[in-house]
């Protein structure tokens, strides 16, 4: 368990670690792209339009040039815009997706208690709308007799899944915060735990807002200490070799 520091409430930028993590995490989405032979190539304008929507601004010529150097990522962006349901299903089936399994609800320690509410954040490729995250959230709350909720970064399974790969960390943190603020049960603060990428979202919230405050934070399989490389991902690897090649395209000299 990690007691959060007295984080500033000003809208300061999320720490550079989270920004770097987003670069690696977002580009790793290419692992889920359908690379079957003969699959049609999407129109560039669909991909660029989706990238602009994610960025919340018009793309610059430099942005476009950078994206054109990563054709596999460009393909994923187009698919996310033109056929989001299929894109979400492919991302959820990716070897990189961190999907929570259904869990049995443990015996409740208390019928009700004055324990703080519990907020849960899901991993990349998962969604608060999937049964695994629903069961984990329910089990956590019932165990201690507290209100519990899984906070997504988008509405609905499709967008929540896709945005877990493609939405920037700063925007993910903002989307998380907006949903925290909208929940009256969380106004006095809450305990929180995340799975995989969900830990970065929670940590970003703590650093950027923390109002209402996170009282206690538990990171499960998180990468809050940062990453030094993309592990076990070589263009020559079986099955995911194409995805690793796409990662190399996107990361460039990083």
Short mmCIF file of C-alpha atoms in Angstrom, two decimals:
data_model
loop_
_atom_site.label_atom_id
_atom_site.label_comp_id
_atom_site.label_asym_id
_atom_site.label_seq_id
_atom_site.Cartn_x
_atom_site.Cartn_y
_atom_site.Cartn_z
CA UNK A 1 0.00 0.00 0.00
CA UNK A 2 1.26 3.44 -0.90
CA UNK A 3 0.11 6.51 0.94
CA UNK A 4 -0.19 9.32 -1.64
CA UNK A 5 1.82 12.50 -1.11
CA UNK A 6 0.14 15.86 -0.71
CA UNK A 7 -0.20 16.25 -4.45
CA UNK A 8 -0.83 19.77 -5.83
CA UNK A 9 -4.37 20.52 -6.87
CA UNK A 10 -3.33 22.81 -9.68
CA UNK A 11 -3.72 21.53 -13.22
CA UNK A 12 0.01 20.83 -13.55
CA UNK A 13 1.15 18.57 -16.41
CA UNK A 14 1.22 14.86 -15.70
CA UNK A 15 4.70 13.64 -14.89
CA UNK A 16 7.01 12.92 -17.80
CA UNK A 17 7.04 9.26 -16.88
CA UNK A 18 3.36 8.96 -17.69
CA UNK A 19 3.87 10.75 -20.98
CA UNK A 20 6.63 8.32 -22.00
CA UNK A 21 4.56 5.36 -20.87
CA UNK A 22 1.73 6.55 -23.07
CA UNK A 23 4.00 6.65 -26.12
CA UNK A 24 5.00 3.02 -25.61
CA UNK A 25 1.52 1.85 -24.57
CA UNK A 26 -0.35 3.59 -27.37
CA UNK A 27 1.96 2.38 -30.09
CA UNK A 28 1.81 -1.16 -28.73
CA UNK A 29 -1.80 -1.24 -29.90
CA UNK A 30 -0.57 -2.33 -33.28
CA UNK A 31 -0.20 -5.83 -31.90
CA UNK A 32 -3.94 -6.27 -32.25
CA UNK A 33 -4.27 -5.08 -35.84
CA UNK A 34 -5.57 -7.67 -38.26
CA UNK A 35 -2.62 -8.39 -40.55
CA UNK A 36 -4.24 -11.18 -42.57
CA UNK A 37 -3.04 -11.37 -46.16
CA UNK A 38 -5.35 -9.59 -48.50
CA UNK A 39 -6.94 -7.37 -45.88
CA UNK A 40 -7.92 -4.05 -47.48
CA UNK A 41 -5.80 -0.99 -46.83
CA UNK A 42 -7.78 1.78 -45.11
CA UNK A 43 -7.95 5.27 -46.53
CA UNK A 44 -5.40 7.59 -45.01
CA UNK A 45 -7.98 10.31 -44.48
CA UNK A 46 -9.97 8.12 -42.07
CA UNK A 47 -6.84 7.39 -40.04
CA UNK A 48 -5.76 11.01 -39.96
CA UNK A 49 -9.24 12.16 -39.03
CA UNK A 50 -9.29 9.78 -36.08
CA UNK A 51 -5.82 10.87 -34.99
CA UNK A 52 -6.98 14.49 -35.09
CA UNK A 53 -10.02 13.61 -33.00
CA UNK A 54 -7.87 11.87 -30.40
CA UNK A 55 -5.48 14.82 -30.29
CA UNK A 56 -8.33 17.30 -29.99
CA UNK A 57 -6.79 19.55 -32.62
CA UNK A 58 -5.91 19.74 -36.30
CA UNK A 59 -2.86 17.73 -37.26
CA UNK A 60 0.20 19.59 -38.41
CA UNK A 61 2.18 18.65 -41.50
CA UNK A 62 4.80 17.22 -39.16
CA UNK A 63 2.15 15.08 -37.42
CA UNK A 64 0.97 13.69 -40.73
CA UNK A 65 4.51 12.94 -41.88
CA UNK A 66 5.22 11.09 -38.64
CA UNK A 67 2.07 8.99 -38.93
CA UNK A 68 2.84 8.08 -42.53
CA UNK A 69 6.10 6.56 -41.31
CA UNK A 70 4.06 4.11 -39.17
CA UNK A 71 1.72 2.40 -41.66
CA UNK A 72 0.55 -0.29 -39.26
CA UNK A 73 -0.44 2.27 -36.66
CA UNK A 74 -2.14 4.27 -39.44
CA UNK A 75 -4.14 1.17 -40.32
CA UNK A 76 -5.29 0.73 -36.72
CA UNK A 77 -6.40 4.37 -36.51
CA UNK A 78 -8.48 3.97 -39.66
CA UNK A 79 -10.06 0.75 -38.41
CA UNK A 80 -10.91 2.36 -35.07
CA UNK A 81 -12.82 5.06 -36.94
CA UNK A 82 -14.46 3.03 -39.70
CA UNK A 83 -15.28 -0.17 -37.80
CA UNK A 84 -14.87 0.52 -34.07
CA UNK A 85 -16.69 -2.63 -32.94
CA UNK A 86 -14.29 -4.86 -34.86
CA UNK A 87 -11.29 -2.81 -33.74
CA UNK A 88 -12.33 -3.13 -30.08
CA UNK A 89 -12.75 -6.88 -30.42
CA UNK A 90 -9.30 -7.21 -32.01
CA UNK A 91 -7.66 -5.06 -29.34
CA UNK A 92 -9.29 -7.07 -26.56
CA UNK A 93 -7.97 -10.27 -28.20
CA UNK A 94 -4.44 -8.88 -28.49
CA UNK A 95 -1.64 -10.68 -26.61
CA UNK A 96 -0.89 -7.28 -25.06
CA UNK A 97 -4.39 -6.81 -23.63
CA UNK A 98 -4.51 -6.99 -19.82
CA UNK A 99 -7.94 -8.56 -19.32
CA UNK A 100 -9.23 -9.25 -15.83
CA UNK A 101 -10.90 -12.60 -15.25
CA UNK A 102 -14.14 -13.09 -13.40
CA UNK A 103 -13.61 -13.61 -9.68
CA UNK A 104 -15.86 -15.07 -7.02
CA UNK A 105 -17.13 -12.62 -4.46
CA UNK A 106 -15.42 -13.40 -1.13
CA UNK A 107 -17.39 -13.53 2.11
CA UNK A 108 -18.15 -10.02 3.25
CA UNK A 109 -16.36 -8.92 6.38
CA UNK A 110 -19.09 -6.40 7.09
CA UNK A 111 -22.60 -5.77 5.81
CA UNK A 112 -21.81 -2.08 5.72
CA UNK A 113 -19.02 0.04 7.09
CA UNK A 114 -17.64 3.54 7.18
CA UNK A 115 -14.76 2.47 4.92
CA UNK A 116 -14.02 4.93 2.10
CA UNK A 117 -15.41 4.12 -1.34
CA UNK A 118 -13.25 2.07 -3.69
CA UNK A 119 -12.37 3.17 -7.22
CA UNK A 120 -10.94 0.67 -9.70
CA UNK A 121 -9.19 1.41 -13.02
CA UNK A 122 -8.77 -1.23 -15.73
CA UNK A 123 -5.79 -2.23 -17.82
CA UNK A 124 -5.08 -1.77 -21.52
CA UNK A 125 -7.50 -3.68 -23.75
CA UNK A 126 -9.90 -4.24 -20.86
CA UNK A 127 -13.01 -2.25 -19.99
CA UNK A 128 -15.14 -1.45 -16.97
CA UNK A 129 -18.01 -2.85 -19.04
CA UNK A 130 -16.52 -6.36 -19.20
CA UNK A 131 -17.61 -9.02 -16.73
CA UNK A 132 -14.12 -9.46 -15.26
CA UNK A 133 -13.78 -5.85 -14.14
CA UNK A 134 -17.38 -5.81 -12.93
CA UNK A 135 -16.77 -8.86 -10.73
CA UNK A 136 -13.48 -7.51 -9.31
CA UNK A 137 -15.11 -4.18 -8.49
CA UNK A 138 -18.09 -5.86 -6.83
CA UNK A 139 -15.88 -8.25 -4.85
CA UNK A 140 -13.70 -5.42 -3.52
CA UNK A 141 -16.68 -3.44 -2.31
CA UNK A 142 -18.52 -6.34 -0.75
CA UNK A 143 -15.41 -7.53 1.02
CA UNK A 144 -15.14 -4.37 3.10
CA UNK A 145 -18.75 -3.24 2.96
CA UNK A 146 -18.02 -0.11 0.92
CA UNK A 147 -19.29 1.52 -2.24
CA UNK A 148 -17.15 0.45 -5.20
CA UNK A 149 -17.03 1.57 -8.81
CA UNK A 150 -14.88 0.96 -11.87
CA UNK A 151 -14.13 4.27 -13.57
CA UNK A 152 -13.73 4.04 -17.38
CA UNK A 153 -12.16 6.63 -19.64
CA UNK A 154 -14.96 6.46 -22.21
CA UNK A 155 -18.63 5.52 -22.38
CA UNK A 156 -19.39 1.99 -23.55
CA UNK A 157 -17.28 -1.11 -24.12
CA UNK A 158 -16.16 -0.17 -27.64
CA UNK A 159 -14.77 3.30 -26.92
CA UNK A 160 -13.42 2.32 -23.49
CA UNK A 161 -11.44 -0.52 -25.07
CA UNK A 162 -10.11 1.48 -28.02
CA UNK A 163 -9.22 4.52 -25.94
CA UNK A 164 -7.23 2.30 -23.58
CA UNK A 165 -4.80 1.89 -26.48
CA UNK A 166 -5.07 5.13 -28.43
CA UNK A 167 -6.08 7.94 -26.07
CA UNK A 168 -3.19 9.95 -24.66
CA UNK A 169 -2.38 9.59 -20.97
CA UNK A 170 -3.22 13.23 -20.25
CA UNK A 171 -6.64 12.86 -21.87
CA UNK A 172 -7.20 9.54 -20.12
CA UNK A 173 -6.49 11.19 -16.78
CA UNK A 174 -8.91 14.03 -17.59
CA UNK A 175 -11.64 11.59 -18.63
CA UNK A 176 -11.11 9.62 -15.41
CA UNK A 177 -11.28 12.80 -13.32
CA UNK A 178 -14.51 13.97 -14.94
CA UNK A 179 -16.21 10.71 -14.02
CA UNK A 180 -14.87 10.88 -10.47
CA UNK A 181 -16.30 14.40 -10.10
CA UNK A 182 -19.67 13.24 -11.45
CA UNK A 183 -20.03 10.53 -8.78
CA UNK A 184 -21.51 12.00 -5.60
CA UNK A 185 -20.34 8.96 -3.62
CA UNK A 186 -16.72 9.95 -4.18
CA UNK A 187 -16.88 13.59 -3.11
CA UNK A 188 -15.09 13.03 0.21
CA UNK A 189 -12.26 10.93 -1.20
CA UNK A 190 -11.72 7.27 -1.91
CA UNK A 191 -9.31 4.35 -1.88
CA UNK A 192 -8.15 3.23 -5.32
CA UNK A 193 -6.44 0.36 -7.03
CA UNK A 194 -5.56 -0.18 -10.65
CA UNK A 195 -4.69 -3.08 -12.87
CA UNK A 196 -1.81 -2.62 -15.32
CA UNK A 197 -2.24 0.68 -17.20
CA UNK A 198 -5.05 1.66 -14.83
CA UNK A 199 -2.35 2.41 -12.26
CA UNK A 200 -0.89 5.13 -14.46
CA UNK A 201 -4.31 6.70 -14.86
CA UNK A 202 -4.81 6.78 -11.10
CA UNK A 203 -1.29 8.08 -10.47
CA UNK A 204 -1.85 10.75 -13.11
CA UNK A 205 -5.07 11.79 -11.37
CA UNK A 206 -3.26 12.01 -8.04
CA UNK A 207 -0.51 14.18 -9.48
CA UNK A 208 -2.72 16.42 -11.59
CA UNK A 209 -5.84 16.80 -9.43
CA UNK A 210 -6.24 14.59 -6.34
CA UNK A 211 -9.48 16.40 -5.53
CA UNK A 212 -11.38 14.58 -4.17
CA UNK A 213 -8.31 12.92 -2.72
CA UNK A 214 -7.09 9.36 -3.06
CA UNK A 215 -6.70 8.19 0.52
CA UNK A 216 -4.90 4.93 -0.21
CA UNK A 217 -3.56 3.68 -3.53
CA UNK A 218 -2.66 0.09 -4.40
CA UNK A 219 -0.89 -0.67 -7.69
CA UNK A 220 -1.38 -4.16 -9.14
CA UNK A 221 0.94 -5.13 -12.00
CA UNK A 222 1.55 -1.45 -12.66
CA UNK A 223 4.46 0.32 -14.30
CA UNK A 224 4.67 3.37 -12.08
CA UNK A 225 8.45 3.03 -11.83
CA UNK A 226 8.69 3.54 -15.60
CA UNK A 227 9.95 1.27 -18.36
CA UNK A 228 13.37 0.97 -19.92
CA UNK A 229 12.43 -1.03 -23.01
CA UNK A 230 9.59 -2.95 -24.59
CA UNK A 231 10.22 -6.44 -23.17
CA UNK A 232 10.57 -9.53 -25.37
CA UNK A 233 9.40 -7.77 -28.50
CA UNK A 234 11.56 -8.42 -31.55
CA UNK A 235 10.55 -8.09 -35.21
CA UNK A 236 11.77 -11.67 -35.61
CA UNK A 237 9.51 -13.00 -32.84
CA UNK A 238 6.85 -15.53 -33.74
CA UNK A 239 3.22 -14.41 -33.76
CA UNK A 240 3.87 -10.83 -32.59
CA UNK A 241 6.83 -10.12 -34.88
CA UNK A 242 4.73 -7.89 -37.15
CA UNK A 243 3.50 -5.90 -34.18
CA UNK A 244 7.05 -5.44 -32.92
CA UNK A 245 8.11 -4.20 -36.34
CA UNK A 246 5.28 -1.66 -36.21
CA UNK A 247 6.44 -0.59 -32.75
CA UNK A 248 9.92 -0.03 -34.16
CA UNK A 249 8.39 2.14 -36.89
CA UNK A 250 6.50 4.25 -34.40
CA UNK A 251 9.19 4.60 -31.75
CA UNK A 252 11.90 5.50 -34.24
CA UNK A 253 15.03 6.76 -32.48
CA UNK A 254 13.39 6.72 -29.02
#
